[in-house]
Coordinates of C-alpha atoms in Angstrom, one line a residue:
M28 CA -21.7 -13.5 -18.7
Q29 CA -20.9 -12.2 -15.8
T30 CA -17.0 -11.6 -18.3
T31 CA -19.6 -9.2 -20.5
V32 CA -21.0 -7.2 -17.5
L33 CA -17.6 -7.0 -15.1
I34 CA -15.8 -5.3 -18.1
A35 CA -18.8 -3.0 -19.2
L36 CA -18.7 -2.3 -15.2
L37 CA -15.3 -1.2 -15.6
G38 CA -15.5 0.9 -18.8
A39 CA -17.7 3.0 -16.9
V40 CA -15.1 3.5 -14.6
V41 CA -13.0 4.6 -16.6
L42 CA -14.4 6.6 -18.7
A43 CA -15.9 8.8 -15.1
S44 CA -11.8 9.0 -14.7
L45 CA -11.2 10.2 -17.4
W46 CA -14.0 12.5 -17.1
A47 CA -12.9 13.8 -12.9
A48 CA -9.5 14.3 -14.3
P49 CA -8.2 17.8 -15.0
R50 CA -8.7 19.3 -18.6
R51 CA -5.7 21.5 -18.2
A52 CA -3.1 19.8 -17.0
S53 CA -0.2 22.6 -14.8
V54 CA 3.8 22.0 -14.1
D55 CA 2.2 22.0 -10.1
G56 CA -0.6 20.5 -10.5
F57 CA 0.8 17.8 -12.1
F58 CA 4.6 17.2 -9.1
G59 CA 1.8 19.0 -6.5
G60 CA -1.4 18.0 -6.9
L61 CA -3.0 21.5 -7.2
G62 CA -6.2 22.6 -8.9
A63 CA -7.6 24.6 -11.4
E64 CA -5.7 28.4 -10.2
G65 CA -3.2 26.8 -7.9
R66 CA -5.9 26.0 -5.5
V67 CA -5.0 23.1 -2.7
P68 CA -7.5 19.5 -2.2
G69 CA -10.5 19.9 0.5
L70 CA -10.4 17.8 3.4
W71 CA -12.4 14.6 1.8
V72 CA -10.9 15.4 -1.2
L73 CA -7.2 13.9 1.0
V74 CA -9.7 11.7 2.9
L75 CA -10.8 9.3 0.3
S76 CA -6.9 10.0 -1.7
Q77 CA -6.2 8.7 0.8
V78 CA -8.4 5.8 1.8
T79 CA -8.2 4.9 -2.1
T80 CA -5.3 4.5 -2.4
W81 CA -4.2 2.6 0.7
I82 CA -7.1 -0.3 1.2
F83 CA -5.6 -1.1 -2.7
A84 CA -6.5 -4.5 -4.2
R85 CA -4.1 -6.5 -3.5
S86 CA -4.1 -5.0 0.0
L87 CA -8.1 -6.5 0.0
M88 CA -6.8 -10.2 -1.5
N89 CA -4.1 -9.7 1.9
A90 CA -7.1 -9.5 4.7
A91 CA -8.6 -11.5 2.7
I92 CA -6.3 -14.7 2.2
L93 CA -5.2 -14.3 5.6
G94 CA -8.6 -13.7 7.0
Y95 CA -9.1 -17.4 5.1
Y96 CA -5.8 -18.7 6.7
Y97 CA -6.1 -17.5 10.2
G98 CA -9.3 -16.4 10.6
I99 CA -9.3 -13.0 12.7
A100 CA -6.2 -13.0 13.9
G101 CA -5.6 -13.3 11.0
T102 CA -7.3 -9.2 9.5
L103 CA -6.4 -7.8 11.8
A104 CA -3.1 -8.3 11.9
Y105 CA -3.5 -7.0 8.3
A106 CA -5.6 -4.1 9.6
A107 CA -3.4 -3.6 11.9
Y108 CA -1.3 -1.7 9.5
Y109 CA -3.3 0.6 8.8
G110 CA -2.3 2.1 11.9
S111 CA -0.1 4.1 9.5
F112 CA -2.3 6.6 9.1
L113 CA -2.2 7.9 12.9
T114 CA 2.7 7.0 13.0
G115 CA 1.8 9.1 9.5
G116 CA 0.7 11.7 10.9
F117 CA 2.3 11.8 13.9
I118 CA 5.7 11.8 11.2
V119 CA 4.4 14.4 9.0
A120 CA 3.2 16.6 11.8
R121 CA 7.2 16.8 13.1
L122 CA 8.2 16.7 9.6
R123 CA 6.3 20.2 8.9
A124 CA 6.7 21.5 12.8
G125 CA 10.2 21.8 11.8
G126 CA 10.3 23.7 8.5
A127 CA 10.5 20.6 6.1
R128 CA 8.9 19.6 3.5
S129 CA 9.2 16.0 2.3
M130 CA 10.8 12.7 4.3
Q131 CA 14.0 13.5 1.7
D132 CA 13.7 16.8 3.1
W133 CA 14.6 16.5 6.6
L134 CA 16.6 13.1 6.1
G135 CA 19.3 15.2 3.3
A136 CA 19.6 17.6 6.1
R137 CA 20.8 15.8 8.2
F138 CA 23.3 12.8 6.3
G139 CA 23.2 15.1 3.2
T140 CA 23.2 12.9 0.0
T141 CA 23.7 9.4 0.7
G142 CA 21.0 9.5 3.6
N143 CA 18.9 10.3 1.4
A144 CA 20.0 7.6 -1.9
C145 CA 19.1 5.5 0.5
Y146 CA 15.5 5.8 1.2
N147 CA 14.7 7.1 -2.7
L148 CA 16.2 3.5 -3.1
V149 CA 14.1 1.4 -1.2
I150 CA 11.1 4.0 -2.1
A151 CA 11.7 3.3 -5.5
L152 CA 11.2 -0.4 -5.0
R153 CA 8.6 0.3 -3.0
L154 CA 6.3 1.7 -6.0
L155 CA 7.8 -0.7 -8.5
S156 CA 6.3 -2.8 -6.2
E157 CA 3.0 -0.9 -6.3
V158 CA 2.4 -1.2 -9.9
F159 CA 3.2 -5.1 -10.1
A160 CA 1.1 -6.1 -7.2
N161 CA -2.2 -4.5 -8.5
L162 CA -1.8 -5.2 -12.5
L163 CA -1.1 -8.7 -10.7
V164 CA -4.9 -8.5 -9.1
V165 CA -6.4 -7.7 -12.4
G166 CA -3.9 -10.8 -13.9
L167 CA -5.4 -13.4 -10.8
I168 CA -8.7 -12.1 -11.6
F169 CA -9.4 -12.0 -15.7
N170 CA -7.7 -15.7 -15.4
A171 CA -10.9 -16.7 -12.5
V172 CA -13.4 -15.3 -14.0
L173 CA -12.3 -16.3 -18.0
A174 CA -9.8 -18.6 -17.7
G175 CA -6.5 -17.7 -20.2
S176 CA -7.6 -14.2 -20.4
G177 CA -5.8 -12.3 -17.5
T178 CA -2.3 -11.2 -19.0
T179 CA -4.8 -8.8 -21.9
A180 CA -6.8 -7.6 -18.7
I181 CA -2.9 -6.4 -17.6
L182 CA -2.2 -4.3 -20.8
I183 CA -4.9 -2.9 -21.3
V184 CA -6.1 -1.4 -17.7
A185 CA -1.8 -1.0 -17.8
V186 CA -2.0 1.9 -20.5
L187 CA -6.0 3.2 -19.3
G188 CA -4.5 4.3 -16.3
L189 CA -1.7 5.2 -17.6
A190 CA -3.7 7.5 -20.3
Y191 CA -5.4 9.4 -17.3
S192 CA -2.6 9.2 -15.1
A193 CA 0.2 10.1 -17.3
W194 CA -2.1 13.5 -18.2
G195 CA -2.6 15.1 -14.7
G196 CA -0.3 13.7 -12.8
L197 CA -1.2 14.2 -9.2
S198 CA -4.2 16.4 -9.4
A199 CA -5.3 14.0 -11.9
A200 CA -4.3 11.5 -9.1
L201 CA -6.5 13.4 -6.3
R202 CA -9.9 14.1 -8.2
T203 CA -9.8 10.5 -9.8
D204 CA -9.5 9.2 -6.3
V205 CA -12.5 10.3 -5.3
V206 CA -14.2 9.2 -7.5
Q207 CA -13.3 5.5 -7.7
M208 CA -13.3 5.5 -4.2
V209 CA -17.6 6.5 -3.4
V210 CA -17.9 3.7 -6.7
F211 CA -15.6 1.3 -4.5
L212 CA -17.7 2.0 -0.7
V213 CA -21.0 1.1 -2.7
V214 CA -19.5 -1.9 -4.6
F215 CA -18.2 -3.4 -1.5
G216 CA -21.4 -2.1 0.4
V217 CA -23.3 -4.1 -1.2
A218 CA -21.8 -6.7 -1.3
F219 CA -20.7 -6.9 2.1
V220 CA -25.0 -6.2 3.1
A221 CA -25.7 -9.2 0.9
L222 CA -22.8 -11.2 3.5
V223 CA -23.7 -10.7 6.7
A224 CA -27.5 -10.9 5.6
S225 CA -26.5 -14.4 3.8
P226 CA -28.5 -17.3 5.7
G227 CA -25.2 -19.0 6.4
F228 CA -23.3 -16.2 8.5
D229 CA -23.2 -15.7 11.8
F230 CA -21.0 -12.8 13.4
G231 CA -19.7 -14.4 16.5
A232 CA -18.7 -17.3 14.5
V233 CA -16.9 -15.2 12.5
M234 CA -15.0 -13.3 15.0
T235 CA -14.0 -16.5 16.5
A236 CA -13.3 -18.3 13.7
P237 CA -9.8 -20.3 13.8
G238 CA -9.4 -19.9 10.0
A239 CA -8.5 -22.4 8.3
S240 CA -4.7 -23.3 9.5
G241 CA -5.6 -21.7 13.1
P242 CA -4.6 -18.9 13.9
Y243 CA -1.4 -18.4 15.4
N244 CA 0.1 -17.4 12.7
G245 CA -1.8 -14.5 12.5
W246 CA -1.1 -12.9 16.7
V247 CA 2.9 -13.6 14.8
L248 CA 1.9 -11.7 12.0
L249 CA 0.0 -8.4 14.4
V250 CA 3.1 -8.8 16.0
V251 CA 5.2 -8.0 13.1
A252 CA 3.5 -5.4 12.0
L253 CA 2.9 -3.7 15.3
L254 CA 7.4 -3.5 14.9
Q255 CA 6.6 -2.7 11.4
V256 CA 3.6 0.7 11.3
F257 CA 5.8 2.8 12.5
S258 CA 8.5 3.4 10.5
Y259 CA 6.2 1.7 7.2
P260 CA 4.1 4.9 6.5
A261 CA 7.4 6.9 6.3
H262 CA 9.1 4.3 3.5
D263 CA 5.7 5.2 1.6
P264 CA 5.9 8.2 -1.4
V265 CA 1.6 7.5 -2.0
M266 CA 0.9 8.9 1.3
M267 CA 3.6 11.1 3.0
D268 CA 2.9 13.3 -0.9
R269 CA -0.7 13.3 0.9
G270 CA 1.0 15.5 3.4
F271 CA 2.3 17.9 1.9
I272 CA -0.5 19.4 0.1
A273 CA -3.3 21.3 2.3
D274 CA -2.5 23.3 5.6
E275 CA -1.7 22.2 9.1
A276 CA -4.7 21.2 10.6
T277 CA -6.5 19.4 7.6
T278 CA -4.3 17.2 6.8
R279 CA -4.2 16.2 10.7
A280 CA -7.9 15.7 10.2
S281 CA -7.5 13.9 6.5
F282 CA -4.8 10.9 8.2
L283 CA -7.1 10.8 11.3
H284 CA -10.4 9.9 9.5
A285 CA -8.4 8.3 7.0
F286 CA -7.2 6.0 9.7
W287 CA -11.6 4.9 10.3
I288 CA -12.0 4.2 7.4
S289 CA -9.7 2.4 5.7
T290 CA -10.0 0.6 8.7
L291 CA -12.6 -0.6 8.3
C292 CA -12.9 -1.2 5.4
I293 CA -9.9 -3.8 6.1
I294 CA -12.1 -5.3 8.2
G295 CA -14.8 -5.8 6.5
F296 CA -12.6 -7.7 3.2
G297 CA -11.8 -9.7 5.2
F298 CA -14.3 -11.9 6.9
F299 CA -15.0 -13.1 3.3
G300 CA -12.1 -14.8 3.5
I301 CA -13.2 -15.6 7.1
Q302 CA -16.3 -17.2 5.9
A303 CA -15.1 -19.1 3.3
S304 CA -12.7 -20.5 5.4
F305 CA -16.2 -20.9 8.5
V306 CA -17.9 -22.8 5.9
G307 CA -15.3 -25.1 4.4
A308 CA -14.7 -23.5 1.2
A309 CA -11.7 -24.4 -0.4
Y310 CA -9.0 -21.8 -1.4
E311 CA -8.8 -21.2 -5.5
G312 CA -6.1 -19.4 -7.1
E313 CA -5.6 -16.7 -5.0
L314 CA -9.7 -17.1 -3.4
I315 CA -11.3 -15.8 -6.4
G316 CA -12.6 -19.3 -7.7
T317 CA -13.4 -19.7 -3.9
W318 CA -16.5 -16.8 -4.1
G319 CA -16.9 -18.0 -7.6
V320 CA -19.3 -20.8 -6.3
M321 CA -19.7 -19.0 -2.4
F322 CA -21.4 -16.1 -3.6
P323 CA -25.0 -15.8 -5.3
P324 CA -23.4 -13.9 -9.3
W325 CA -24.0 -10.8 -8.9
V326 CA -21.9 -9.9 -5.5
F327 CA -19.4 -12.4 -7.4
V328 CA -18.9 -9.4 -9.7
A329 CA -19.7 -7.0 -6.9
L330 CA -16.5 -8.1 -5.1
M331 CA -14.4 -8.5 -8.1
L332 CA -15.4 -5.2 -9.4
S333 CA -14.5 -3.5 -5.6
L334 CA -10.6 -4.9 -6.6
L335 CA -10.5 -3.4 -9.7
V336 CA -11.7 -0.2 -8.7
S337 CA -9.0 -0.1 -5.8
A338 CA -6.1 -1.6 -8.4
L339 CA -6.3 1.3 -10.7
S340 CA -7.0 3.4 -7.4
T341 CA -3.5 2.9 -6.2
L342 CA -2.1 2.7 -10.4
D343 CA -2.8 6.5 -10.7
S344 CA -1.5 7.6 -7.5
A345 CA 2.1 5.3 -7.3
L346 CA 2.0 6.8 -10.8
A347 CA 2.4 10.3 -10.1
S348 CA 4.3 10.0 -6.7
A349 CA 7.0 8.5 -8.7
A350 CA 6.9 10.6 -11.3
R351 CA 7.7 13.5 -8.7
L352 CA 9.7 10.7 -6.7
V353 CA 12.4 11.0 -10.0
V354 CA 12.1 14.0 -11.0
E355 CA 11.6 16.3 -8.4
E356 CA 13.8 14.5 -5.6
L357 CA 16.7 12.8 -8.1
R358 CA 16.7 15.4 -10.7
L359 CA 17.0 12.5 -13.5
A360 CA 14.5 14.5 -15.6
P361 CA 13.1 17.7 -16.1
R362 CA 11.3 19.3 -14.9
S363 CA 7.3 18.7 -17.4
L364 CA 4.5 17.9 -18.6
N365 CA 6.3 15.1 -20.4
G366 CA 9.5 14.5 -18.5
G367 CA 7.2 13.2 -15.3
R368 CA 5.4 11.4 -18.6
V369 CA 8.4 9.6 -19.6
V370 CA 9.0 8.5 -16.1
M371 CA 5.5 7.0 -15.3
V372 CA 6.2 5.0 -18.9
G373 CA 8.5 3.7 -17.8
F374 CA 7.5 1.6 -14.2
M375 CA 4.6 1.1 -15.8
I376 CA 6.5 -1.3 -18.2
A377 CA 8.4 -2.5 -15.5
G378 CA 5.6 -3.6 -13.5
T379 CA 4.0 -5.0 -15.5
L380 CA 7.1 -7.1 -17.0
L381 CA 7.3 -8.6 -13.3
T382 CA 3.7 -9.3 -13.5
L383 CA 5.1 -12.1 -16.1
W384 CA 8.3 -12.9 -13.2
G385 CA 5.8 -15.8 -11.6
N386 CA 5.5 -14.4 -8.1
A387 CA 1.6 -14.2 -7.2
T388 CA 2.0 -14.5 -3.1
L389 CA 0.7 -11.1 -2.0
F390 CA 1.6 -10.9 1.2
D391 CA 5.5 -11.2 0.2
A392 CA 5.9 -7.3 -1.1
V393 CA 4.9 -6.2 2.1
A394 CA 6.9 -8.6 4.2
V395 CA 10.3 -7.4 1.9
S396 CA 9.1 -3.4 1.9
G397 CA 8.1 -2.9 5.4
T398 CA 11.2 -4.6 6.7
A399 CA 13.1 -2.9 4.3
S400 CA 11.1 0.5 5.3
M401 CA 12.5 -0.5 9.3
F402 CA 15.9 1.0 9.0
L403 CA 13.9 4.5 9.3
T404 CA 12.8 3.5 12.9
P405 CA 15.9 4.3 15.0
V406 CA 16.7 7.2 13.4
L407 CA 12.7 9.1 13.1
V408 CA 12.2 8.5 16.6
V409 CA 16.3 9.6 17.6
G410 CA 16.5 12.3 15.2
L411 CA 13.3 12.8 15.2
V412 CA 11.4 12.7 18.2
M413 CA 13.8 13.5 20.8
G414 CA 15.6 15.6 18.6
R415 CA 18.6 14.2 19.1
A416 CA 21.4 14.2 15.7
V417 CA 23.0 10.6 15.0
A418 CA 25.6 10.4 12.8
L419 CA 25.8 9.2 8.5
W420 CA 28.0 6.0 10.3
G421 CA 24.9 5.4 11.8
Y422 CA 21.8 5.8 9.6
L423 CA 24.5 3.2 7.5
V424 CA 24.6 0.4 9.5
A425 CA 20.4 0.5 9.8
F426 CA 19.8 0.4 6.7
G427 CA 22.0 -1.8 5.7
A428 CA 20.3 -3.9 8.8
A429 CA 16.9 -3.6 7.2
V430 CA 17.7 -4.3 3.8
L431 CA 19.6 -7.6 4.9
G432 CA 16.4 -8.0 6.5
A433 CA 14.4 -7.9 4.2
F434 CA 17.2 -9.7 1.4
A435 CA 16.7 -12.4 4.5
Y436 CA 12.9 -12.6 3.8
F437 CA 13.5 -12.8 0.5
A438 CA 15.6 -15.6 -0.3
R439 CA 14.0 -18.0 3.0
G440 CA 14.2 -20.9 0.5
W441 CA 17.6 -20.3 -0.4
D442 CA 20.0 -23.0 1.5
S443 CA 22.5 -20.2 2.7
V444 CA 19.7 -18.4 3.8
A445 CA 18.2 -20.8 5.1
M446 CA 21.3 -22.3 7.6
L447 CA 21.0 -18.8 9.0
L448 CA 17.0 -18.5 10.1
P449 CA 14.8 -20.3 13.2
E450 CA 13.4 -22.8 12.0
G451 CA 9.6 -22.5 11.8
H452 CA 6.6 -20.8 10.0
K453 CA 7.7 -18.2 7.2
Y454 CA 5.4 -15.7 9.9
E455 CA 7.6 -17.1 12.7
Q456 CA 10.5 -16.1 10.4
L457 CA 9.5 -13.0 9.6
L458 CA 9.2 -11.8 13.4
V459 CA 12.8 -12.9 14.3
I460 CA 14.5 -11.1 11.8
C461 CA 12.4 -7.9 11.9
V462 CA 13.0 -8.0 15.7
V463 CA 17.2 -8.0 15.0
V464 CA 17.2 -5.9 12.8
L465 CA 15.4 -3.2 15.2
A466 CA 17.7 -4.1 18.3
V467 CA 20.8 -3.7 15.0
G468 CA 19.8 -0.6 14.2
F469 CA 19.0 1.0 17.5
A470 CA 22.1 -0.1 18.7
G471 CA 23.6 1.2 15.6
V472 CA 21.6 5.0 16.0
L473 CA 22.3 4.9 19.7
A474 CA 26.3 4.0 19.3
A475 CA 26.2 7.0 16.7
M476 CA 24.5 9.9 18.5
R477 CA 25.3 12.6 19.8
R478 CA 24.3 16.5 21.4
G479 CA 22.8 18.6 18.3

């Protein structure tokens, strides 16, 4: 019964998304997000689009899982990444003040083709991980509610998400994000009210609960998030693309509203994980199985629907940004509707194939991409904030350190890599990696700094 209801509700959301997508697609709308007659999106379209593409399914699950293991410390650690709206808004404002129309525009003017190539490689991997991780959550959900249905569900959602994304590109993503975000807020709001109104919920206990493994590693992860939060938004093309559509005042306001709304949603979802640890529930299937036992069927369905809606909303935005990256920045496909659609198909196929890889550790993708993005911190601090010119070799030193750091965390289980890392929990190792990456990056950039 739960499975039937969930499929019916998801189908209704997909139909609503198809209805909201633009009837006519234009090249400027597909790649630039312009609506009918060339109109730019309004404030709340941008806000809801920013929020729904950042509180995606993987993030919701990460917040809950970290809350389960590390209590409020784990949830706050993940919520700290949403400070990216503040740092991202700052970066966009500085870029626009200098006349740049994108991160690639600014980097290309200072570091040429090589600088852009390094950046584009990182964000291409980021976009691919977004497609992969959100499809993976879809598979986890349907495997939990109907054993063995995960792969089929992934394929169906991939095809449906691709269908309306490929029709209108970024303009379709913006319009459907509004519908999907409204649905998410209503469904998640109902589930959250049911949680806090339940007899076993104690707000004070949840706010002080240590989690199943104790809070220490949650606080370690909070420090990691604070180290990564400046560079993290700059390597997220979904956020950056939305920073150059509307006028500067509207854009600035959209980032501020997106910050507080998304942060509250992430902390709220983390409460479900904290409550699971607080009541002593056994961890099962990325918490999905746990919630199926903890909550009444209608609350469980509401939670699963909110996850599925957030996955769908992120897929279309990731595909739209992938099309813009390959067509407008890399110029590897013609700037046409068909050119963008071919790119979308390629990214969706690659992301779907990655779900067969077998790695279901959802936070790993965040940690790896966040570490890889840290080469941007010294480059932006010195070049964008301080306004100093930096030689290309300094940029490459920072990039090399970040990529090696990301690889070290990814391959920490390999004997050859493990011997280079300090003993301890993986988040302690991640913290050490981040400190070293920043130290080497700043040393290289500062040494390569010149007056200009």
